[in-house]
Short mmCIF file of C-alpha atoms in Angstrom, two decimals:
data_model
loop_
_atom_site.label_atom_id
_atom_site.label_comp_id
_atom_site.label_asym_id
_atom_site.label_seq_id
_atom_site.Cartn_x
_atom_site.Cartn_y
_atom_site.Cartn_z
CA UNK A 1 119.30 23.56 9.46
CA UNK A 2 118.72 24.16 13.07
CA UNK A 3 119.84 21.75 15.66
CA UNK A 4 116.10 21.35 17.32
CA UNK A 5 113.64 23.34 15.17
CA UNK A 6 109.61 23.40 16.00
CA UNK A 7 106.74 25.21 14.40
CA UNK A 8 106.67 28.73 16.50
CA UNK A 9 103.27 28.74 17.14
CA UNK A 10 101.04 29.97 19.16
CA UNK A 11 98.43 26.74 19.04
CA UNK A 12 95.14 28.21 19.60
CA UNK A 13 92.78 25.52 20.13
CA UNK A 14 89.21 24.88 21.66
CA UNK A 15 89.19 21.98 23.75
CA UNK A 16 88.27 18.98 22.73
CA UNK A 17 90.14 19.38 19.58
CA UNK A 18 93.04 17.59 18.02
CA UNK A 19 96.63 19.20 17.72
CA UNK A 20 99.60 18.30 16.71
CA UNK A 21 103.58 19.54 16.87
CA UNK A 22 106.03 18.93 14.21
CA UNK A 23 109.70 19.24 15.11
CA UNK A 24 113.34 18.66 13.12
CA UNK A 25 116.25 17.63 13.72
CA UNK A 26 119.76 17.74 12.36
CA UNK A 27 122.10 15.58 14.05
CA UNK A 28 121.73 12.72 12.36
CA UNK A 29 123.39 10.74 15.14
CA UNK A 30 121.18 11.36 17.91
CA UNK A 31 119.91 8.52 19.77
CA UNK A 32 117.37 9.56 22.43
CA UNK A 33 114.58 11.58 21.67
CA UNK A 34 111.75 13.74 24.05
CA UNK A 35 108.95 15.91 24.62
CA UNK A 36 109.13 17.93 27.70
CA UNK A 37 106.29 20.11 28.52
CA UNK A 38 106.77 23.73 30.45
CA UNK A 39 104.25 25.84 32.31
CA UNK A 40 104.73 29.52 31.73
CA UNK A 41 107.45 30.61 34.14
CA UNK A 42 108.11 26.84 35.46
CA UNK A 43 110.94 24.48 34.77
CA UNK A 44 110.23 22.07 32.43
CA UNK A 45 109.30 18.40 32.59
CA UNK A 46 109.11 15.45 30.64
CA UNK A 47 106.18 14.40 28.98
CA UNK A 48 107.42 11.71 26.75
CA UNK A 49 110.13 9.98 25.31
CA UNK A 50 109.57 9.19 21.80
CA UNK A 51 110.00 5.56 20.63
CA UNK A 52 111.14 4.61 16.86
CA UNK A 53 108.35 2.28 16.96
CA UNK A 54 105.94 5.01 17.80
CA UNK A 55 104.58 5.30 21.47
CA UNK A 56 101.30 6.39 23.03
CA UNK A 57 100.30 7.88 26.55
CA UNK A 58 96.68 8.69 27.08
CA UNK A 59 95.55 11.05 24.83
CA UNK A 60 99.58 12.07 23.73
CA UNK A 61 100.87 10.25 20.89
CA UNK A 62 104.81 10.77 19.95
CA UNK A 63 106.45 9.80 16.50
CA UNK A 64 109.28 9.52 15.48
CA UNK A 65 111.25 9.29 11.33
CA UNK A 66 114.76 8.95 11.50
CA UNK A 67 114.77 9.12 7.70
CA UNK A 68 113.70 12.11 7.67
CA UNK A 69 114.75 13.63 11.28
CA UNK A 70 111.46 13.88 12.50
CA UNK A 71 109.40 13.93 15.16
CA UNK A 72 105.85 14.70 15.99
CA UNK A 73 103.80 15.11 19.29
CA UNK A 74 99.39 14.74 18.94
CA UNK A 75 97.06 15.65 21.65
CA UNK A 76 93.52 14.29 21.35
CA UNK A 77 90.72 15.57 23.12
CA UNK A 78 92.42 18.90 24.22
CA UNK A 79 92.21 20.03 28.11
CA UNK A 80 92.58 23.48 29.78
CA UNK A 81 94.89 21.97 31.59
CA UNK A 82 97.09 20.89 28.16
CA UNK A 83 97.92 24.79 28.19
CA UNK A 84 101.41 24.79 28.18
CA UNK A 85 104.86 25.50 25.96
CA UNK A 86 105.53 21.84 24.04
CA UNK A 87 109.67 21.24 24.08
CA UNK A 88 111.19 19.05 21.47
CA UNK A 89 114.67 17.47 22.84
CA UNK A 90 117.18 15.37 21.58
CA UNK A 91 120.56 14.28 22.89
CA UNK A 92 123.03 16.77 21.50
CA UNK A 93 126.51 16.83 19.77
CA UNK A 94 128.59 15.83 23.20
CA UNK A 95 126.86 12.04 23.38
CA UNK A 96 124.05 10.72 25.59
CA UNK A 97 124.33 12.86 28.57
CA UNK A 98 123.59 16.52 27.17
CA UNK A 99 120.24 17.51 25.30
CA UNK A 100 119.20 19.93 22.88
CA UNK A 101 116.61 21.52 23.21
CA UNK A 102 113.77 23.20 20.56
CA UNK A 103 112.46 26.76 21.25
CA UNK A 104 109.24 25.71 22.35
CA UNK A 105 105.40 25.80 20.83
CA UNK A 106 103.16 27.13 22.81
CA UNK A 107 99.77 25.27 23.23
CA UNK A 108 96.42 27.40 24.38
CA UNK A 109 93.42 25.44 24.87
CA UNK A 110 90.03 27.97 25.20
CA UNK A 111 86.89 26.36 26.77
CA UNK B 1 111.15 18.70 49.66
CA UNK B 2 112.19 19.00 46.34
CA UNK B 3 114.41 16.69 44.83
CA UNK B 4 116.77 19.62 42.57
CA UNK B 5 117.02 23.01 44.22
CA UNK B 6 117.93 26.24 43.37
CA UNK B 7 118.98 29.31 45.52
CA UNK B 8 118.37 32.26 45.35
CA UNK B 9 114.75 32.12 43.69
CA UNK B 10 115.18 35.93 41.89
CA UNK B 11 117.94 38.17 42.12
CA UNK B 12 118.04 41.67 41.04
CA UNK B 13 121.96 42.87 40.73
CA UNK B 14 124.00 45.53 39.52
CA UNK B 15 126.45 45.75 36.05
CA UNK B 16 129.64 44.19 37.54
CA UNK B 17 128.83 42.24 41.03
CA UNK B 18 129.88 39.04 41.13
CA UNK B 19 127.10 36.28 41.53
CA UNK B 20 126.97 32.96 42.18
CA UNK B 21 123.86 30.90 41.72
CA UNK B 22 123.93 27.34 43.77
CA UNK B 23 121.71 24.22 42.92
CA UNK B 24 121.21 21.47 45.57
CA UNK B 25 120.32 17.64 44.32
CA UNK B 26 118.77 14.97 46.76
CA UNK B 27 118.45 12.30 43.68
CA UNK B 28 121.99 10.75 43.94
CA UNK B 29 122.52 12.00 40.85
CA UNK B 30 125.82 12.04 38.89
CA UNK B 31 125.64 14.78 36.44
CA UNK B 32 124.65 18.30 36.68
CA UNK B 33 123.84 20.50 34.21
CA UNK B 34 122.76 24.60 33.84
CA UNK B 35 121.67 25.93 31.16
CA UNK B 36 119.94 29.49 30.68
CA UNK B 37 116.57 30.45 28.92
CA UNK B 38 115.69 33.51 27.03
CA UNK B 39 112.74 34.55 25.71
CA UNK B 40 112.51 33.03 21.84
CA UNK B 41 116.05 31.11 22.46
CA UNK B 42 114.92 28.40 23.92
CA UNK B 43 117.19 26.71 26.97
CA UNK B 44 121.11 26.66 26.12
CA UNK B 45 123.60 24.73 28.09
CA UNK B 46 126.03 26.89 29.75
CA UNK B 47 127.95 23.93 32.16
CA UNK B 48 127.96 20.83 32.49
CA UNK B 49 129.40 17.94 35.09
CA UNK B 50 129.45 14.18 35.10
CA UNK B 51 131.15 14.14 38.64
CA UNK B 52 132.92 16.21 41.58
CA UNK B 53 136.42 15.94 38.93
CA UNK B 54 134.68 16.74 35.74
CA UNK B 55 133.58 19.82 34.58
CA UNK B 56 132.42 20.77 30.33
CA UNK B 57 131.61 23.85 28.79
CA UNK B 58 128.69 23.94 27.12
CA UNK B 59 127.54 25.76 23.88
CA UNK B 60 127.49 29.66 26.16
CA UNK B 61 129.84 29.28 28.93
CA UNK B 62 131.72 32.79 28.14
CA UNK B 63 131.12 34.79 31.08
CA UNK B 64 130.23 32.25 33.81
CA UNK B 65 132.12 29.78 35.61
CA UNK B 66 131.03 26.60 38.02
CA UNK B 67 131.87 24.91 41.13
CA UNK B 68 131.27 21.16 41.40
CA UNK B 69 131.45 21.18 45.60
CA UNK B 70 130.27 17.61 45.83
CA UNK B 71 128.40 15.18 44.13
CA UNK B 72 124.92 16.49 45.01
CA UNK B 73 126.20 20.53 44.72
CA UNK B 74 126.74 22.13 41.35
CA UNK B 75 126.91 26.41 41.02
CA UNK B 76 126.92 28.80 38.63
CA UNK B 77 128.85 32.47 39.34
CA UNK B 78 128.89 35.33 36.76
CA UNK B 79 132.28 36.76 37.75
CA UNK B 80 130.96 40.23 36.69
CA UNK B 81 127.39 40.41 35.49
CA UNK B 82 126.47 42.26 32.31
CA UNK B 83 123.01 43.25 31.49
CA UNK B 84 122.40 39.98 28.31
CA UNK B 85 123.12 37.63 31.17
CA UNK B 86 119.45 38.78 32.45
CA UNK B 87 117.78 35.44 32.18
CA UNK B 88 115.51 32.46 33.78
CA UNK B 89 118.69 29.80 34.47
CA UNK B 90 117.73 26.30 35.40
CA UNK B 91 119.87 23.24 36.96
CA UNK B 92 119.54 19.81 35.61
CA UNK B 93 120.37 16.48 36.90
CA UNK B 94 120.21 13.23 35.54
CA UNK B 95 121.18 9.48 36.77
CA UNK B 96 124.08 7.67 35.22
CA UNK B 97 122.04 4.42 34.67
CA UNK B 98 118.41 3.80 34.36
CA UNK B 99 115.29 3.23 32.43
CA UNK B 100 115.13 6.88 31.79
CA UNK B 101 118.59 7.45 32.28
CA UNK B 102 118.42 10.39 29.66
CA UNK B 103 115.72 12.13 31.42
CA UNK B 104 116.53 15.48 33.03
CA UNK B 105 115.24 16.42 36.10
CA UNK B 106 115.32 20.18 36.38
CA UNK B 107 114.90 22.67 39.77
CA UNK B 108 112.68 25.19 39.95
CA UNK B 109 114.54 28.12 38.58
CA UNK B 110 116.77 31.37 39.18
CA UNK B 111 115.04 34.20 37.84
CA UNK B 112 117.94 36.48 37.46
CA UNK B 113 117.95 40.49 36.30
CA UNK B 114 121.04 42.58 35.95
CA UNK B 115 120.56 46.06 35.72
#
């Protein structure tokens, strides 16, 4: 399995709509997970951290199984402005201070 | 002003120039970080430094080398740049302690192409 692995998308989604990313993870040590969000050609920022308990921002919604190295990432009500590359990250092999990063899913909301 | 910079913005360069890439920090932050991002590869760490004495390779450091000049300056050089190393490379920093103290905050990028 891949360290950080993500659905490859493209999303293509009207807006409005509902949309969700799956991502998995094989480390079972890891401690801190993330979603970072990236504009095309910008660096990327966080969105979220993701909570075992499950934890909710607006219209973003992160989960996370540790049974089955999981995480997920919803968007309700989709924006323009959602149009962006979704990054899952979790802290890598060398402890709490480096991250691994997912390839990306890229998100396109249409009006 | 920025909190995490990077300089130069782009650089075009030839097969075999050396090239050094600098990132500048106003955060007070502790550890650095660069990693490089390809197209479909997603962002891999290349260096990494929890202070001015301590330096870690990450997971594609063959080829490059860093420069921890003080706490708040971290660089990158590419002793002799090969065509691969064509890529978008971003610094990281993040605080020791904190709420969020696993959150990276990243500069705005080095766009670099090496013909």
């Amino acid at each position: 399995r891949k360290e950080v692995e993500q659905d490859p998308g493209p999303f293509n989604v009207p807006e409005g709509a509902t949309v969700a990313f799956n991502c998995t993870y094989s480390n079972s040590a890891s401690q801190s997970f993330f979603w970072y969000r990236q504009d095309c050609r910008k660096e990327p920022k966080l969105l979220m951290s993701v909570y075992s308990s499950g934890n909710e921002d607006g219209r973003f919604t992160a989960q996370l199984n540790r049974a089955s190295q999981y995480i997920s990432l919803l968007i309700r009500d989709s924006k323009l402005s959602d149009s962006a590359t979704y990054l899952c990250v979790v802290n890598g092999k060398s402890g709490y201070s480096t991250l691994t990063f997912g390839k990306g899913t890229m998100l396109l909301v249409s009006p | 002003d920025a909190d995490v910079t990077q300089t130069p913005r782009n650089r075009i360069t030839k097969t075999g120039k050396r090239i050094m890439l600098e990132c500048s920090q106003t955060k007070g932050h502790d550890r650095m970080y660069w990693y490089r991002q390809d197209p479909g590869l997603g962002l891999r760490l290349i260096y990494y430094s929890f202070d001015v004495k301590d330096i870690n390779k990450g997971e594609i450091s063959d080829g490059y080398s860093v420069s921890r000049q003080a706490q708040a300056k971290f660089s990158l050089s590419l002793e002799s740049a090969i065509p691969n190393q064509t890529a978008l490379y971003f610094c990281a920093t993040i605080p020791r302690w904190g709420q969020n103290y696993n959150e990276q905050f990243f500069g705005p990028g080095t766009r670099l192409t090496v013909l």
